[in-house]
Amino acid sequence: MNKPLVSFYMTVRNGLPYLHEAVDSIRNQTYENWEAVIVDDGSTDQTLAYLREVESQDDRFRIFAGQGCGRGKALNMALKNARGLYVANLDADDLSHPQRLEMQAEIISVTECRFLCAGTDIINDDVAAKWTPFSSPFHHDVTDVSSLLMKSNPVSHISMFCRRDDILSVGGYSETRKSQLDYELWFRLVMNGVKLYRTSYPLAAKRIHARQSFENKNRIKYLFSSVLLQKRIISELRGGNIYYLYLFMRLIYGLLPQGVRMHLRQ
């Protein structure tokens, strides 16, 4: 069976020191037919120089300069320059399981779903991800999580794997929103008839660290923006009153200190 080209896409601004590990997690994929499209969005550190060096050593990496255009435009720039039938997102401070593309490509071909996300581990600061190797044949059980959009964002952005043309057909990422760009995109995909499926395999690792905007002065603004988006989703998908209770609970959870939320996740 021919293995279709899969494009990793990433945007980054001042991504050091974690970017090296993200790039290595792409290089270490067991699936061989991939490219990586990375947009540097106006870095003022050595990020772009590092990426140019990576590009010069491995032509599967294609680097573009976004010059501070903003995250939405940078994501769309990456998608428009991607050449793969499928695309897989990764953030500059996060990691992909070595078998991520191999497993997602197989599962999506067997199930014929068009969008597949996966479980995501949480790691703190400089802690290394501890990956469990999986043996083929992989189980192909997937769950439709589309309706869960009314409760929260059920899709880990860094674990998504889908057809590139599906994203482009709904206009790509919003270029006016400052946060929840992925959540709002999933909503438009569902409204356009694309079902969101999830596998239980943990195929990505999300890094929690102090430099993230959610954990600094923008946190309250982020939370209330999320609440307004969720309210819109509940209305458009015709959810009942129970979903407004979930919305309130999500707001309370988001207001808890980071340490408390990390403890509850565990």
PDB file of N, CA and C in Angstrom, residues 197-234:
ATOM      1  N   TYR A 197     -12.859  12.216  15.306  1.00  0.00           N
ATOM      2  CA  TYR A 197     -12.656  10.927  15.964  1.00  0.00           C
ATOM      3  C   TYR A 197     -11.388  10.968  16.804  1.00  0.00           C
ATOM      4  N   ARG A 198     -11.380  10.129  17.828  1.00  0.00           N
ATOM      5  CA  ARG A 198     -10.229  10.071  18.734  1.00  0.00           C
ATOM      6  C   ARG A 198      -9.869   8.621  19.024  1.00  0.00           C
ATOM      7  N   THR A 199      -8.575   8.347  19.034  1.00  0.00           N
ATOM      8  CA  THR A 199      -8.063   7.061  19.485  1.00  0.00           C
ATOM      9  C   THR A 199      -7.518   7.228  20.900  1.00  0.00           C
ATOM     10  N   SER A 200      -7.581   6.164  21.673  1.00  0.00           N
ATOM     11  CA  SER A 200      -7.127   6.256  23.063  1.00  0.00           C
ATOM     12  C   SER A 200      -5.609   6.194  23.191  1.00  0.00           C
ATOM     13  N   TYR A 201      -4.902   5.825  22.122  1.00  0.00           N
ATOM     14  CA  TYR A 201      -3.439   5.787  22.202  1.00  0.00           C
ATOM     15  C   TYR A 201      -2.882   7.175  22.551  1.00  0.00           C
ATOM     16  N   PRO A 202      -1.994   7.265  23.552  1.00  0.00           N
ATOM     17  CA  PRO A 202      -1.341   8.552  23.859  1.00  0.00           C
ATOM     18  C   PRO A 202      -0.189   8.796  22.886  1.00  0.00           C
ATOM     19  N   LEU A 203      -0.399   9.680  21.929  1.00  0.00           N
ATOM     20  CA  LEU A 203       0.567   9.863  20.844  1.00  0.00           C
ATOM     21  C   LEU A 203       1.228  11.238  20.845  1.00  0.00           C
ATOM     22  N   ALA A 204       0.972  12.027  21.880  1.00  0.00           N
ATOM     23  CA  ALA A 204       1.595  13.345  21.977  1.00  0.00           C
ATOM     24  C   ALA A 204       1.839  13.674  23.442  1.00  0.00           C
ATOM     25  N   ALA A 205       2.727  14.620  23.671  1.00  0.00           N
ATOM     26  CA  ALA A 205       3.010  15.077  25.039  1.00  0.00           C
ATOM     27  C   ALA A 205       2.959  16.594  25.067  1.00  0.00           C
ATOM     28  N   LYS A 206       2.134  17.123  25.953  1.00  0.00           N
ATOM     29  CA  LYS A 206       1.973  18.560  26.134  1.00  0.00           C
ATOM     30  C   LYS A 206       2.854  19.022  27.278  1.00  0.00           C
ATOM     31  N   ARG A 207       3.712  20.006  27.012  1.00  0.00           N
ATOM     32  CA  ARG A 207       4.622  20.509  28.030  1.00  0.00           C
ATOM     33  C   ARG A 207       4.001  21.715  28.735  1.00  0.00           C
ATOM     34  N   ILE A 208       3.977  21.683  30.062  1.00  0.00           N
ATOM     35  CA  ILE A 208       3.502  22.801  30.870  1.00  0.00           C
ATOM     36  C   ILE A 208       4.721  23.550  31.409  1.00  0.00           C
ATOM     37  N   HIS A 209       4.798  24.844  31.107  1.00  0.00           N
ATOM     38  CA  HIS A 209       5.928  25.636  31.593  1.00  0.00           C
ATOM     39  C   HIS A 209       5.513  27.089  31.750  1.00  0.00           C
ATOM     40  N   ALA A 210       6.315  27.843  32.439  1.00  0.00           N
ATOM     41  CA  ALA A 210       5.951  29.197  32.862  1.00  0.00           C
ATOM     42  C   ALA A 210       5.841  30.187  31.714  1.00  0.00           C
ATOM     43  N   ARG A 211       6.426  29.893  30.548  1.00  0.00           N
ATOM     44  CA  ARG A 211       6.423  30.841  29.448  1.00  0.00           C
ATOM     45  C   ARG A 211       5.124  30.828  28.651  1.00  0.00           C
ATOM     46  N   GLN A 212       4.249  29.873  28.916  1.00  0.00           N
ATOM     47  CA  GLN A 212       3.014  29.784  28.149  1.00  0.00           C
ATOM     48  C   GLN A 212       2.075  30.931  28.497  1.00  0.00           C
ATOM     49  N   SER A 213       1.415  31.489  27.476  1.00  0.00           N
ATOM     50  CA  SER A 213       0.573  32.661  27.690  1.00  0.00           C
ATOM     51  C   SER A 213      -0.609  32.367  28.591  1.00  0.00           C
ATOM     52  N   PHE A 214      -1.109  31.121  28.568  1.00  0.00           N
ATOM     53  CA  PHE A 214      -2.261  30.787  29.410  1.00  0.00           C
ATOM     54  C   PHE A 214      -1.937  30.941  30.885  1.00  0.00           C
ATOM     55  N   GLU A 215      -0.678  30.765  31.231  1.00  0.00           N
ATOM     56  CA  GLU A 215      -0.291  30.796  32.631  1.00  0.00           C
ATOM     57  C   GLU A 215       0.225  32.166  33.070  1.00  0.00           C
ATOM     58  N   ASN A 216       0.117  33.175  32.197  1.00  0.00           N
ATOM     59  CA  ASN A 216       0.582  34.489  32.631  1.00  0.00           C
ATOM     60  C   ASN A 216      -0.569  35.479  32.647  1.00  0.00           C
ATOM     61  N   LYS A 217      -0.291  36.732  32.380  1.00  0.00           N
ATOM     62  CA  LYS A 217      -1.284  37.783  32.553  1.00  0.00           C
ATOM     63  C   LYS A 217      -2.477  37.663  31.617  1.00  0.00           C
ATOM     64  N   ASN A 218      -2.380  36.860  30.555  1.00  0.00           N
ATOM     65  CA  ASN A 218      -3.481  36.718  29.608  1.00  0.00           C
ATOM     66  C   ASN A 218      -4.476  35.640  30.006  1.00  0.00           C
ATOM     67  N   ARG A 219      -4.254  35.001  31.126  1.00  0.00           N
ATOM     68  CA  ARG A 219      -5.037  33.827  31.479  1.00  0.00           C
ATOM     69  C   ARG A 219      -6.525  34.133  31.641  1.00  0.00           C
ATOM     70  N   ILE A 220      -6.878  35.179  32.356  1.00  0.00           N
ATOM     71  CA  ILE A 220      -8.284  35.502  32.585  1.00  0.00           C
ATOM     72  C   ILE A 220      -8.972  35.843  31.262  1.00  0.00           C
ATOM     73  N   LYS A 221      -8.295  36.617  30.429  1.00  0.00           N
ATOM     74  CA  LYS A 221      -8.843  36.960  29.115  1.00  0.00           C
ATOM     75  C   LYS A 221      -9.069  35.697  28.286  1.00  0.00           C
ATOM     76  N   TYR A 222      -8.123  34.770  28.358  1.00  0.00           N
ATOM     77  CA  TYR A 222      -8.238  33.495  27.651  1.00  0.00           C
ATOM     78  C   TYR A 222      -9.479  32.737  28.111  1.00  0.00           C
ATOM     79  N   LEU A 223      -9.677  32.662  29.411  1.00  0.00           N
ATOM     80  CA  LEU A 223     -10.796  31.909  29.970  1.00  0.00           C
ATOM     81  C   LEU A 223     -12.139  32.466  29.504  1.00  0.00           C
ATOM     82  N   PHE A 224     -12.302  33.760  29.580  1.00  0.00           N
ATOM     83  CA  PHE A 224     -13.594  34.341  29.213  1.00  0.00           C
ATOM     84  C   PHE A 224     -13.833  34.282  27.710  1.00  0.00           C
ATOM     85  N   SER A 225     -12.768  34.358  26.925  1.00  0.00           N
ATOM     86  CA  SER A 225     -12.903  34.173  25.486  1.00  0.00           C
ATOM     87  C   SER A 225     -13.370  32.751  25.177  1.00  0.00           C
ATOM     88  N   SER A 226     -12.828  31.791  25.923  1.00  0.00           N
ATOM     89  CA  SER A 226     -13.214  30.395  25.757  1.00  0.00           C
ATOM     90  C   SER A 226     -14.677  30.177  26.112  1.00  0.00           C
ATOM     91  N   VAL A 227     -15.126  30.818  27.186  1.00  0.00           N
ATOM     92  CA  VAL A 227     -16.525  30.681  27.611  1.00  0.00           C
ATOM     93  C   VAL A 227     -17.473  31.210  26.536  1.00  0.00           C
ATOM     94  N   LEU A 228     -17.136  32.349  25.953  1.00  0.00           N
ATOM     95  CA  LEU A 228     -17.988  32.927  24.908  1.00  0.00           C
ATOM     96  C   LEU A 228     -18.044  32.029  23.678  1.00  0.00           C
ATOM     97  N   LEU A 229     -16.907  31.431  23.322  1.00  0.00           N
ATOM     98  CA  LEU A 229     -16.887  30.522  22.181  1.00  0.00           C
ATOM     99  C   LEU A 229     -17.712  29.279  22.470  1.00  0.00           C
ATOM    100  N   GLN A 230     -17.556  28.719  23.671  1.00  0.00           N
ATOM    101  CA  GLN A 230     -18.313  27.518  24.025  1.00  0.00           C
ATOM    102  C   GLN A 230     -19.816  27.803  24.022  1.00  0.00           C
ATOM    103  N   LYS A 231     -20.203  28.966  24.488  1.00  0.00           N
ATOM    104  CA  LYS A 231     -21.617  29.342  24.480  1.00  0.00           C
ATOM    105  C   LYS A 231     -22.164  29.370  23.058  1.00  0.00           C
ATOM    106  N   ARG A 232     -21.369  29.900  22.146  1.00  0.00           N
ATOM    107  CA  ARG A 232     -21.775  29.928  20.731  1.00  0.00           C
ATOM    108  C   ARG A 232     -21.914  28.515  20.169  1.00  0.00           C
ATOM    109  N   ILE A 233     -20.977  27.646  20.516  1.00  0.00           N
ATOM    110  CA  ILE A 233     -21.011  26.273  20.019  1.00  0.00           C
ATOM    111  C   ILE A 233     -22.250  25.545  20.531  1.00  0.00           C
ATOM    112  N   ILE A 234     -22.556  25.714  21.814  1.00  0.00           N
ATOM    113  CA  ILE A 234     -23.744  25.087  22.397  1.00  0.00           C
ATOM    114  C   ILE A 234     -24.996  25.549  21.655  1.00  0.00           C
TER     115      ILE A 234
END
